[in-house]
Coordinates of C-alpha atoms and ligand atoms in Angstrom, one line a residue:
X873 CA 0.0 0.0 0.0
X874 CA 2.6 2.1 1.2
X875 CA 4.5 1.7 -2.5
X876 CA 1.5 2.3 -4.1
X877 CA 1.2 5.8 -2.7
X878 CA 4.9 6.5 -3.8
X879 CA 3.8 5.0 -7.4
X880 CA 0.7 7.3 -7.8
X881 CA 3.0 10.4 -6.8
X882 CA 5.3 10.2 -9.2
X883 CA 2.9 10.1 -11.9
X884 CA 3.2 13.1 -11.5
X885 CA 6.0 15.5 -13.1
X886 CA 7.1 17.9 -10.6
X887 CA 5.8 21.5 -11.7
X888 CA 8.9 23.2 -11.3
X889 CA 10.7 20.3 -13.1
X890 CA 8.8 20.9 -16.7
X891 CA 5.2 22.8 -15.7
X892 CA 4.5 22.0 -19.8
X893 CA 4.1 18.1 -18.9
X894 CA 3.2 18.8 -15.0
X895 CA -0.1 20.1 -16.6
X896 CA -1.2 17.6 -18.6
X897 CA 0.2 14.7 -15.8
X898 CA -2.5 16.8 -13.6
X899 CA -5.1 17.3 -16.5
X900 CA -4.9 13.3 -17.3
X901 CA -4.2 12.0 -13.5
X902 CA -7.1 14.3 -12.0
X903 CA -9.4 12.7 -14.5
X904 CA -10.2 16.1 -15.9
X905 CA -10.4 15.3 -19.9
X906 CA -8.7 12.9 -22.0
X907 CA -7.1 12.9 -25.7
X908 CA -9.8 11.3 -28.1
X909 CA -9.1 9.9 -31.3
X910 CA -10.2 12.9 -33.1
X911 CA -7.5 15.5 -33.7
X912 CA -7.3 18.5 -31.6
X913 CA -10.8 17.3 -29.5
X914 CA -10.7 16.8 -25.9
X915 CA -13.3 14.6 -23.5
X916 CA -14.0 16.4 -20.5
X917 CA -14.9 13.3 -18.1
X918 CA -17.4 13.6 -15.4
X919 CA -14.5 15.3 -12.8
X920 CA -13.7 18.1 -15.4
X921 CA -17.7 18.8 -16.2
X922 CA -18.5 19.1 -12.8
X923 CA -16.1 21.9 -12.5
X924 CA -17.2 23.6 -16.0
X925 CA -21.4 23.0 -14.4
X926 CA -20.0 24.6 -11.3
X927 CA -18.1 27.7 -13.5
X928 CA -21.6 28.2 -15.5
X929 CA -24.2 28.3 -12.7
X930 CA -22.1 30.7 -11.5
X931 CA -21.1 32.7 -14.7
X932 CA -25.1 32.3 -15.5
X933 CA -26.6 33.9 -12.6
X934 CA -24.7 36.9 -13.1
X935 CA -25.8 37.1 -16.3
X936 CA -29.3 36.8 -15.5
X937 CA -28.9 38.9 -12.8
X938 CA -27.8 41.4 -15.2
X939 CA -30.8 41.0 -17.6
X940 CA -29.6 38.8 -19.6
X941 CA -31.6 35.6 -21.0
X942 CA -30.2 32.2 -22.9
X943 CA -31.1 31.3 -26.4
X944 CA -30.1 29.1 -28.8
X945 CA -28.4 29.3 -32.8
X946 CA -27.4 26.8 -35.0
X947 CA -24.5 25.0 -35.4
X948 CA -24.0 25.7 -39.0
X949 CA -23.7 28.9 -41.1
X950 CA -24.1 29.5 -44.5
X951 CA -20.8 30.7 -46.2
X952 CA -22.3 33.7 -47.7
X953 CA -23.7 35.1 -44.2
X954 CA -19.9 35.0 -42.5
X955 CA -18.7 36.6 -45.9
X956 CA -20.6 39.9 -45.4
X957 CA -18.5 41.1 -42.9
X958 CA -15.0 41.5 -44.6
X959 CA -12.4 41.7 -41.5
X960 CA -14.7 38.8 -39.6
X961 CA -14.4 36.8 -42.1
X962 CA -10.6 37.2 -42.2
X963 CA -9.9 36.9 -39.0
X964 CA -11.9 33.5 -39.0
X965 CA -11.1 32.3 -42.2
X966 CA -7.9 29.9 -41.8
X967 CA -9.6 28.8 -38.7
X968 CA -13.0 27.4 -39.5
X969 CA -14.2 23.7 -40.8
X970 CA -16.2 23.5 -43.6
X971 CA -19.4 21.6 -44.4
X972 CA -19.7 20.4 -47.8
X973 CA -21.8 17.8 -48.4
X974 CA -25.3 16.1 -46.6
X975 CA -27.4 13.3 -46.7
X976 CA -24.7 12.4 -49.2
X977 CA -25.2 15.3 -51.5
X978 CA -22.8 18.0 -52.1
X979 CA -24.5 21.1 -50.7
X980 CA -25.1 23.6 -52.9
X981 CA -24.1 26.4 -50.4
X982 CA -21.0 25.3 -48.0
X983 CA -21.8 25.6 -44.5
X984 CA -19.2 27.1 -41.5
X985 CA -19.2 25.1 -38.4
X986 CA -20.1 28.2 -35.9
X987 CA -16.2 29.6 -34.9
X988 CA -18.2 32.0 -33.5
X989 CA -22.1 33.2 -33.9
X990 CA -21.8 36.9 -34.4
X991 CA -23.1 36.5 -38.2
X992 CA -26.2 34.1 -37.4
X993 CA -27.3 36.3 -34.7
X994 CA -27.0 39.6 -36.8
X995 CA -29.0 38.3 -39.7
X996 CA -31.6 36.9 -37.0
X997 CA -31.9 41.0 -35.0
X998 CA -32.3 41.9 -38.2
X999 CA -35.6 40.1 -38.3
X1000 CA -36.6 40.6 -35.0
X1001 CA -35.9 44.3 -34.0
X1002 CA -37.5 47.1 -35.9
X1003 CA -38.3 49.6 -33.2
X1004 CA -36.4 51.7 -30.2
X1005 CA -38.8 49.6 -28.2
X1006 CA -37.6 46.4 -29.0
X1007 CA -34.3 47.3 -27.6
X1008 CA -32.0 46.3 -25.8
X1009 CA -31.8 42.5 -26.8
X1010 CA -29.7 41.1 -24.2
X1011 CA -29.1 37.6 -25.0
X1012 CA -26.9 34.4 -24.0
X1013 CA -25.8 31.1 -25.7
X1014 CA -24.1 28.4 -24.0
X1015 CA -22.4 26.3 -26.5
X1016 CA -19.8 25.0 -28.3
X1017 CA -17.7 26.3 -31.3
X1018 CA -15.0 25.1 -33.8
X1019 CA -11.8 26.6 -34.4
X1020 CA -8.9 24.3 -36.7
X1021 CA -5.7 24.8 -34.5
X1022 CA -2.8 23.0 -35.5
X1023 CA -0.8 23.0 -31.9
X1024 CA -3.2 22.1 -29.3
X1025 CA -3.2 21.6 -25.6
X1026 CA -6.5 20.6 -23.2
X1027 CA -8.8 22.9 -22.3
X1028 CA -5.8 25.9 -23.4
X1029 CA -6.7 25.2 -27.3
X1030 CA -8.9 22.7 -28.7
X1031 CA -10.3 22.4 -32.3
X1032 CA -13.6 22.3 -30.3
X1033 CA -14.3 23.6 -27.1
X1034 CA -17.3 25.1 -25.0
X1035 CA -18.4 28.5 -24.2
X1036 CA -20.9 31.1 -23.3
X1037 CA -20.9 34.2 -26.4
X1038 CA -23.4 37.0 -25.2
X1039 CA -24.5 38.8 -28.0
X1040 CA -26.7 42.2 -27.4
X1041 CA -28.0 45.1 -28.9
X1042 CA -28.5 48.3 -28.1
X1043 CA -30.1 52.0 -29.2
X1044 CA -26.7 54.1 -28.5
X1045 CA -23.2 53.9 -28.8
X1046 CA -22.9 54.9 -24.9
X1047 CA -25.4 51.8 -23.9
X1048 CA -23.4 49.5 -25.8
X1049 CA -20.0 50.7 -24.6
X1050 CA -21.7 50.9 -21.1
X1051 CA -22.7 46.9 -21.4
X1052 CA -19.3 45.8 -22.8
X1053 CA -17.6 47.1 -19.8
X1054 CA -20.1 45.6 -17.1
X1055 CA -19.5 42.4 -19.0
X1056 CA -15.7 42.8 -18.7
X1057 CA -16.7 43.6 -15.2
X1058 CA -18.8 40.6 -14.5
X1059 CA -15.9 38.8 -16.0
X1060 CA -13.3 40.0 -13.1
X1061 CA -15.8 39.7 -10.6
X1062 CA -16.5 35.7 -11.4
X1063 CA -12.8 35.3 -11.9
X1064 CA -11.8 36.5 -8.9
X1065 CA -14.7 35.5 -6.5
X1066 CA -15.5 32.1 -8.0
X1067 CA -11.9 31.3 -9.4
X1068 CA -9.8 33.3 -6.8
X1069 CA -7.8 34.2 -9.7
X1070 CA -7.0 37.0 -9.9
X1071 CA -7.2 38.9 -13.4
X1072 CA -6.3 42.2 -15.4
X1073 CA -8.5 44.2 -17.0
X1074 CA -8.3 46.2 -19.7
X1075 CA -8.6 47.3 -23.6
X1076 CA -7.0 45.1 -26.4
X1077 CA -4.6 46.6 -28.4
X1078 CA -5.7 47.4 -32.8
X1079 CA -3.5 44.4 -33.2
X1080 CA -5.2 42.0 -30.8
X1081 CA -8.7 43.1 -31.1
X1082 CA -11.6 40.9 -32.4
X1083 CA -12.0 40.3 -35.6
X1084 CA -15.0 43.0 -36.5
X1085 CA -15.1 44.5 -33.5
X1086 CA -14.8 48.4 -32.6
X1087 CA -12.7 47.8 -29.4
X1088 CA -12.0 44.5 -27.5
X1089 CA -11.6 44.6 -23.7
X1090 CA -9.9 41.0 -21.7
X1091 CA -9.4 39.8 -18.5
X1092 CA -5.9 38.9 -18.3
X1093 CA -4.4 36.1 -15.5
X1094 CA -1.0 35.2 -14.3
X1095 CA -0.4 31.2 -14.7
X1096 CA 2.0 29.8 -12.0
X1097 CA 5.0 29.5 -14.7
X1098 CA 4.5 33.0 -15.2
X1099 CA 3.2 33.4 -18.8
X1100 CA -0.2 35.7 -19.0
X1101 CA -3.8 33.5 -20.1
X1102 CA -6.0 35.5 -21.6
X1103 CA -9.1 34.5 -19.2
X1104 CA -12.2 36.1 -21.3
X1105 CA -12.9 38.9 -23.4
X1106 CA -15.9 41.4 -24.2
X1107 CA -16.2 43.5 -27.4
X1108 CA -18.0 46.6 -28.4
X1109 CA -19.0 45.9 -32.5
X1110 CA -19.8 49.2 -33.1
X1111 CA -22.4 49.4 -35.8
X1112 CA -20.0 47.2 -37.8
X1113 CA -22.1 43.8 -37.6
X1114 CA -25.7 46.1 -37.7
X1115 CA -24.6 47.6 -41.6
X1116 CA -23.7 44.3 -43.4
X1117 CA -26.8 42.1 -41.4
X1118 CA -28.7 45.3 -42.1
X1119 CA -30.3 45.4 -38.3
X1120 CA -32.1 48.7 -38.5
X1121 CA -34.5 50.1 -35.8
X1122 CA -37.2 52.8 -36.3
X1123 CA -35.4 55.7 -33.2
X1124 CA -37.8 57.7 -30.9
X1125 CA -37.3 60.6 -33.6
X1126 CA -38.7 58.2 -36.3
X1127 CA -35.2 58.3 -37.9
X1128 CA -34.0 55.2 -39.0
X1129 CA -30.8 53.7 -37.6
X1130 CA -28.8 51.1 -36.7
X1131 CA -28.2 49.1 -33.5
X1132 CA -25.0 49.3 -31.6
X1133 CA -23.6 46.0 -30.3
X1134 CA -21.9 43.9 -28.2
X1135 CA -20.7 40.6 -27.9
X1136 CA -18.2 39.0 -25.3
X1137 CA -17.5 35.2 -24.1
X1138 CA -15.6 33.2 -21.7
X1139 CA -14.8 29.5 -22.4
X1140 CA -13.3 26.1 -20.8
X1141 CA -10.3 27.8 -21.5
X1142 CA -11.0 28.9 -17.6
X1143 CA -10.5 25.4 -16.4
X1144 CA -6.6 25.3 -18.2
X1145 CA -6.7 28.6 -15.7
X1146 CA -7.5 27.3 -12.8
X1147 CA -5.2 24.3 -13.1
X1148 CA -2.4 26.7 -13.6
X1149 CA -3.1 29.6 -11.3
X1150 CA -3.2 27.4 -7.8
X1151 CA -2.0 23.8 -8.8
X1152 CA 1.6 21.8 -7.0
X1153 CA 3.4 19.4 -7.1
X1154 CA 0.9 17.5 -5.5
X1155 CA -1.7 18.1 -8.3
X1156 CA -4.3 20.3 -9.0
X1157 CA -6.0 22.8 -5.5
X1158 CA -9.5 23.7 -6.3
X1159 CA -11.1 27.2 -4.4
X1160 CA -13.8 25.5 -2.8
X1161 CA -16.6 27.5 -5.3
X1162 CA -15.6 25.3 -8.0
X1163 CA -14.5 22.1 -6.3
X1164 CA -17.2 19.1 -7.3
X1165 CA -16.2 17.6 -3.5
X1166 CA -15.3 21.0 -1.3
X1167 CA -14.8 18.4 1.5
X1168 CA -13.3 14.6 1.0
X1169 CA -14.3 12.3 4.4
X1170 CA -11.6 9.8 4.9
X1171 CA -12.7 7.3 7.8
X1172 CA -9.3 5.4 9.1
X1173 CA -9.9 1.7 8.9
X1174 CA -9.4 0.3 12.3
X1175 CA -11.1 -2.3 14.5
X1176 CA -14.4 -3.2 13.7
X1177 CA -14.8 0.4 11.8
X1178 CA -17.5 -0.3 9.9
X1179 CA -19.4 -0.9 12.3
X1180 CA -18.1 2.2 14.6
X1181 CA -16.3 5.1 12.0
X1182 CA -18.3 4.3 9.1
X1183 CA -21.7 5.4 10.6
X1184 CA -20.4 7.8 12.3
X1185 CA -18.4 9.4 8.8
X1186 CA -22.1 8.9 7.7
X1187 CA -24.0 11.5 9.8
X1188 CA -21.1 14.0 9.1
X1189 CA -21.6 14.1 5.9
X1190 CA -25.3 14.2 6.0
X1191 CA -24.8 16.9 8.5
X1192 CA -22.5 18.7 6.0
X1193 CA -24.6 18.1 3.0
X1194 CA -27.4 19.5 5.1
X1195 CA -25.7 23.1 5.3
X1196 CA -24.8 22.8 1.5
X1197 CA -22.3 21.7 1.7
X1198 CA -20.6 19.3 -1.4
X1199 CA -19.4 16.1 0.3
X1200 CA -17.6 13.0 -0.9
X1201 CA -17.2 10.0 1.4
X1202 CA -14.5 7.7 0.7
X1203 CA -15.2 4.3 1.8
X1204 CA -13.7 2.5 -0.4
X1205 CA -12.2 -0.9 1.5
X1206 CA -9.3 -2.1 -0.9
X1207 CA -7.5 1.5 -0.3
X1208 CA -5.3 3.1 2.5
X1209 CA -5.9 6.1 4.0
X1210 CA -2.1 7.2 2.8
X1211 CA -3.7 6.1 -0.4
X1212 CA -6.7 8.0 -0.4
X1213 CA -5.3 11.5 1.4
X1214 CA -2.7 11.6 -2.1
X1215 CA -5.2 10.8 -4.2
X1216 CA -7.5 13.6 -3.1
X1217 CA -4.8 16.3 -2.7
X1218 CA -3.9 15.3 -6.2
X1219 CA -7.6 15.7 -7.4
X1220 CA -7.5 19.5 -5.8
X1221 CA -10.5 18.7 -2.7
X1222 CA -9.8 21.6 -0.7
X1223 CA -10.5 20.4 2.6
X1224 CA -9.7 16.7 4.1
X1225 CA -11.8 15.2 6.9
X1226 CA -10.5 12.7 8.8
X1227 CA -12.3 10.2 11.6
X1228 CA -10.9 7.1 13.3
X1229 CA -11.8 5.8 17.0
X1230 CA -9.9 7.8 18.8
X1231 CA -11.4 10.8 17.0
X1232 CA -14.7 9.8 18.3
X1233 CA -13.8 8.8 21.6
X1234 CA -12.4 12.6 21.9
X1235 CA -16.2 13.6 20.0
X1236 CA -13.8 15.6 17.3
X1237 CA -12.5 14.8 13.5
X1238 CA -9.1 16.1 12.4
X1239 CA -9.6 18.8 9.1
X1240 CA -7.0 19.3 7.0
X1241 CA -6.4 21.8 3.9
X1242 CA -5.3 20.8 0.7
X1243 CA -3.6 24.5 0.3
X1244 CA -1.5 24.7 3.3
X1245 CA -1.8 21.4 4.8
X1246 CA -2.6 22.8 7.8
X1247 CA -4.4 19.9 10.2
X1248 CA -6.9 20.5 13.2
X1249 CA -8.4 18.8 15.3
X1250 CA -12.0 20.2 15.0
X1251 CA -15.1 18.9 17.7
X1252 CA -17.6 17.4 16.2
X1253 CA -20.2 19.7 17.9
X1254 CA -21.5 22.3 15.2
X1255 CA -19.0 21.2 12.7
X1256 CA -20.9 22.4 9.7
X1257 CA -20.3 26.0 11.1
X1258 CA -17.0 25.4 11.3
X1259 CA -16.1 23.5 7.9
X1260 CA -18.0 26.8 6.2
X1261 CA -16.0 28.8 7.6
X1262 CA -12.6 26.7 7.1
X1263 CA -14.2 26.5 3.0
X1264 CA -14.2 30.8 3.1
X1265 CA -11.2 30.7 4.6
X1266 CA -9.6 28.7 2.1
X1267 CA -11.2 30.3 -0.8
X1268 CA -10.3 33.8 0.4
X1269 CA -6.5 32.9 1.4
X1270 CA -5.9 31.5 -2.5
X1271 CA -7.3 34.3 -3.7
X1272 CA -4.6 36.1 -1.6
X1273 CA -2.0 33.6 -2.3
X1274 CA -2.6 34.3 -6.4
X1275 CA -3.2 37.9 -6.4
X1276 CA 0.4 38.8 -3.7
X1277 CA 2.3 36.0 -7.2
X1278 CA 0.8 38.0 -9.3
X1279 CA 1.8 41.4 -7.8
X1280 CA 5.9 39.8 -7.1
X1281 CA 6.0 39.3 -10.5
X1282 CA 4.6 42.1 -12.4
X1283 CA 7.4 44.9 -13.2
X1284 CA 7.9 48.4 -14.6
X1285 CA 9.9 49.2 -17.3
X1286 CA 10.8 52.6 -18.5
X1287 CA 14.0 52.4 -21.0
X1288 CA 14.2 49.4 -23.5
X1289 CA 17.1 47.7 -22.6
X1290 CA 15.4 47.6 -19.1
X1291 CA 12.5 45.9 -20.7
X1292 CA 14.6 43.4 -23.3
X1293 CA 16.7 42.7 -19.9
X1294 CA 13.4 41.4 -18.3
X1295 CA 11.5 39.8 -20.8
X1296 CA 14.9 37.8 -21.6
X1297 CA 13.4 35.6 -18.8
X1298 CA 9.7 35.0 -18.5
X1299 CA 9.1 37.6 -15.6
X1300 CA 5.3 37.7 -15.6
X1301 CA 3.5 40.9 -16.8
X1302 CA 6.1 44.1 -17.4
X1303 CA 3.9 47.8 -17.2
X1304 CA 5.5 50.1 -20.1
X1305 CA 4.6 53.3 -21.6
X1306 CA 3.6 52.8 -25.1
X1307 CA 3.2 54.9 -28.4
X1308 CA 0.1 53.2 -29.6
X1309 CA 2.1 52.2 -32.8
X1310 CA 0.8 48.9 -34.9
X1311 CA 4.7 48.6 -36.1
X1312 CA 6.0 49.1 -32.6
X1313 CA 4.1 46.5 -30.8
X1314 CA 5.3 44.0 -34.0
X1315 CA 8.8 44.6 -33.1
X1316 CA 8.8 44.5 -29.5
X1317 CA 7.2 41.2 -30.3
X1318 CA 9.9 40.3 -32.9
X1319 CA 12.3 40.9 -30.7
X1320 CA 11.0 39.6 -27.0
X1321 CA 7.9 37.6 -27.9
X1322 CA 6.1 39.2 -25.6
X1323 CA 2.6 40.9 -26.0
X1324 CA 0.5 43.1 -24.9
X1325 CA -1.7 41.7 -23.2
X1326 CA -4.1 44.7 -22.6
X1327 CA -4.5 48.4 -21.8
X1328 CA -6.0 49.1 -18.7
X1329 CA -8.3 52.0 -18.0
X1330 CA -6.6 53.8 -15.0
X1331 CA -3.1 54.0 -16.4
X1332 CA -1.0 56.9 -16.4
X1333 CA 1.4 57.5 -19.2
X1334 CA 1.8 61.3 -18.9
X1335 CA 5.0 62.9 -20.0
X1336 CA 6.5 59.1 -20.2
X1337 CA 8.0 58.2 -23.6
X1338 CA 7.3 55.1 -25.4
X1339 CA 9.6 51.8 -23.9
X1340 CA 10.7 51.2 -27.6
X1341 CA 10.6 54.1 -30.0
X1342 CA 10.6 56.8 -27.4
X1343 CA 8.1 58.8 -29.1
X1344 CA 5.2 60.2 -26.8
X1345 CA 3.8 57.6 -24.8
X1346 CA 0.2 57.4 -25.2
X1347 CA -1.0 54.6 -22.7
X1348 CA 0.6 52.4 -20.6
X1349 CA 0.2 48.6 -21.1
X1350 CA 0.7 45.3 -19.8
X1351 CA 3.5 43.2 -21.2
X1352 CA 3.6 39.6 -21.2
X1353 CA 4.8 36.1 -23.0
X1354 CA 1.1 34.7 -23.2
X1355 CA -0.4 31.2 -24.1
Ligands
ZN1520 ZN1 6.6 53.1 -29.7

């Protein structure tokens, strides 16, 4: 037994050995998804969907609570619709998978498989909105979406993957910039509540911004091996998407015009995210939020304790499940607790219960956390109370944990040399002054590979000049090598 638990740890390759293989050892050995025989396309098993159901329900009733409602579009779209808008297209265009035959006919129009649903949903407003008072459309889809890549990694890049893409429309420019930022906002908030990630936010550069859109704003995190994932992002379309899909509305002045829109989406990208923002050596550490078991109860096998511990491990986690409490019970007989405490800690459960005879005899259970091992021994009186508590505590001090990485390894930079010196390495995110210049952010990429990864809003670049060219700064942005 004991060899066993040696055997399952060094399945494992140590993070700071390769973090590259460490995150696929944890994606594989935590039973999150698994290669298929398609190319590129991942199965998230049960362990992995559990997390994405938790990340929705929670990513849905912020959306709801925000006015929002879900629909549904197809799958396919016709060829023609995603050629009417000329830069969407050409952004999508090497990406997308093409339909050409059915029902073993060759279609006589070639269908897209949906990289995105921006075109179907502009030639559907167009049909459905005709007046100021059928504004705003605030709506939803939970689905998934296919993008060709040739490199791919679980849940970071996948030829298919699943998502949320809010798509809305509104009577001014100002509403529509005004719901693109709460988006963005929403985004943060869910990140760093539900996730305890903590994330960047700010506007895209002209170089990184969506394909079609006006302006793009992301969320931007910092993975443990200190590249920057880009964690969601929320456009504002302009009246881009409105004037090829033609979605006109009649205005309070009678005037005819078009909508303004939005559209913005986070994916299971976010999963890839959370694996790599609070994961060890020991495996992936789930904040409770997210965690399909927030509490693992591991009943020590001695005596008769089947007929002593087990009931006893039982009524705890009825008691738990009781004050809502997500609670897995590990009663399996043909493992060892040494067994069992690796395996969980390797599957991210946040908090450990343990409960042997001398536990009860004392009326208390020993609690310990997956993310700083900590152990007490807890009394069993009002131990839901406490285990809340210990589950807030835990979520709150990861959140900390992440956010005080993050801050250790984000860096200023003010001369290039400075900035070339930093990015030599892979320091995290570097903050320089920036000219705003297409052909400026190409070379610093040329010759660092890092991006910019976005703008933020209450940056100050006054009287700074830009890190490269030294012209007049016009913003200051965030610098990083990214996935
Ligand atoms: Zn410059």
């Amino acid at each position: 037994m004991v060899e066993k638990k040696e055997a399952l740890v060094t399945e494992i390759t140590p993070r700071s050995e390769d973090f590259s293989r460490w995150y696929t050892d944890v994606v594989r050995r935590a039973e999150l998804a698994d290669y298929t025989p398609v190319k590129g396309c991942m199965v998230i098993r049960p362990y992995g969907y559990a997390i994405w159901e938790l990340m929705q329900a929670a990513l849905d009733r912020r959306f709801k609570a925000t006015g929002h409602v879900n629909a549904y579009f197809p799958l396919f779209i016709p060829e023609s619709l995603l050629r009417k808008e000329a830069a969407h297209v050409e952004g999508f265009a090497p990406q997308v998978a093409w339909v050409t035959e059915g029902g073993g006919e060759p279609l006589e129009e070639r269908l897209v498989v949906r990289p995105t649903s921006e075109a179907m949903v502009g030639t559907m407003y167009a049909k459905w909105i005709q007046s100021w008072r059928d504004l705003p459309v605030l709506l939803n889809q939970w689905s998934n979406v296919v993008r060709w890549e040739k490199v791919t990694r679980p849940f970071l890049r996948t030829t298919e993957f699943l998502w949320q893409e809010g798509h809305t429309a509104h009577e001014t420019e100002a509403e529509a910039q005004a719901e693109t930022l709460q988006m963005l906002a929403v985004y943060k908030d869910f990140a760093e509540t539900e996730l305890a990630m903590p994330v960047i936010d700010g506007r895209k550069s002209e170089s990184e911004k969506f394909a079609g859109a006006v302006r793009t704003y992301s969320i931007e995190a910092l993975m443990g091996d200190c590249r920057a994932l880009q964690a969601g992002t929320s456009h504002h379309l302009g009246q881009n998407f409105a004037k090829v899909f033609d979605v006109k509305f009649q205005a309070r002045d009678k005037s005819l015009q078009y909508v303004w829109q939005t559209s913005w989406g986070v994916s299971t990208r976010l999963i890839g995210g959370l694996i790599m923002t609070h994961g060890d050596d020991s495996g992936l550490m789930l904040p409770p939020r997210v965690a399909p078991h927030q509490v693992v109860i591991v009943p020590i096998p001695r005596g008769n304790w089947q007929e002593t511990v087990l009931p006893r491990a039982r009524d705890i986690q009825a008691e738990l499940e009781g004050v809502g409490v997500r609670v897995m019970l590990d009663d399996r007989d043909a493992h060892t607790p040494g067994w069992k405490y690796a395996e969980w800690e390797l599957r991210g459960v946040p908090l450990r219960l343990e409960i042997g005879p001398k536990d009860i005899e004392k009326s208390q259970v020993v609690l310990v956390r997956r993310d700083t091992r900590e152990k007490s021994p807890t009394p069993m009186v009002s131990l839901g109370d406490r285990v809340c508590e210990v589950l807030e505590t835990i979520q709150a001090s990861m959140l900390e944990r992440a956010r005080h990485f993050c801050e250790a390894h984000t860096f200023r930079a003010a001369t290039y040399p400075e900035f070339r010196k930093l990015m030599a390495g892979r320091p995290g995110f570097v903050i320089a002054p920036w000219c705003e210049e297409d052909a400026c952010e190409a070379q610093i990429k040329a010759d660092t590979q890092a991006t910019i990864r976005n703008i933020p809003e209450n940056g100050d670049s006054t009287g700074q000049a830009c890190v490269r060219c030294a012209t007049p700064s016009k913003v200051e942005a965030y610098f990083a090598k990214a996935y």
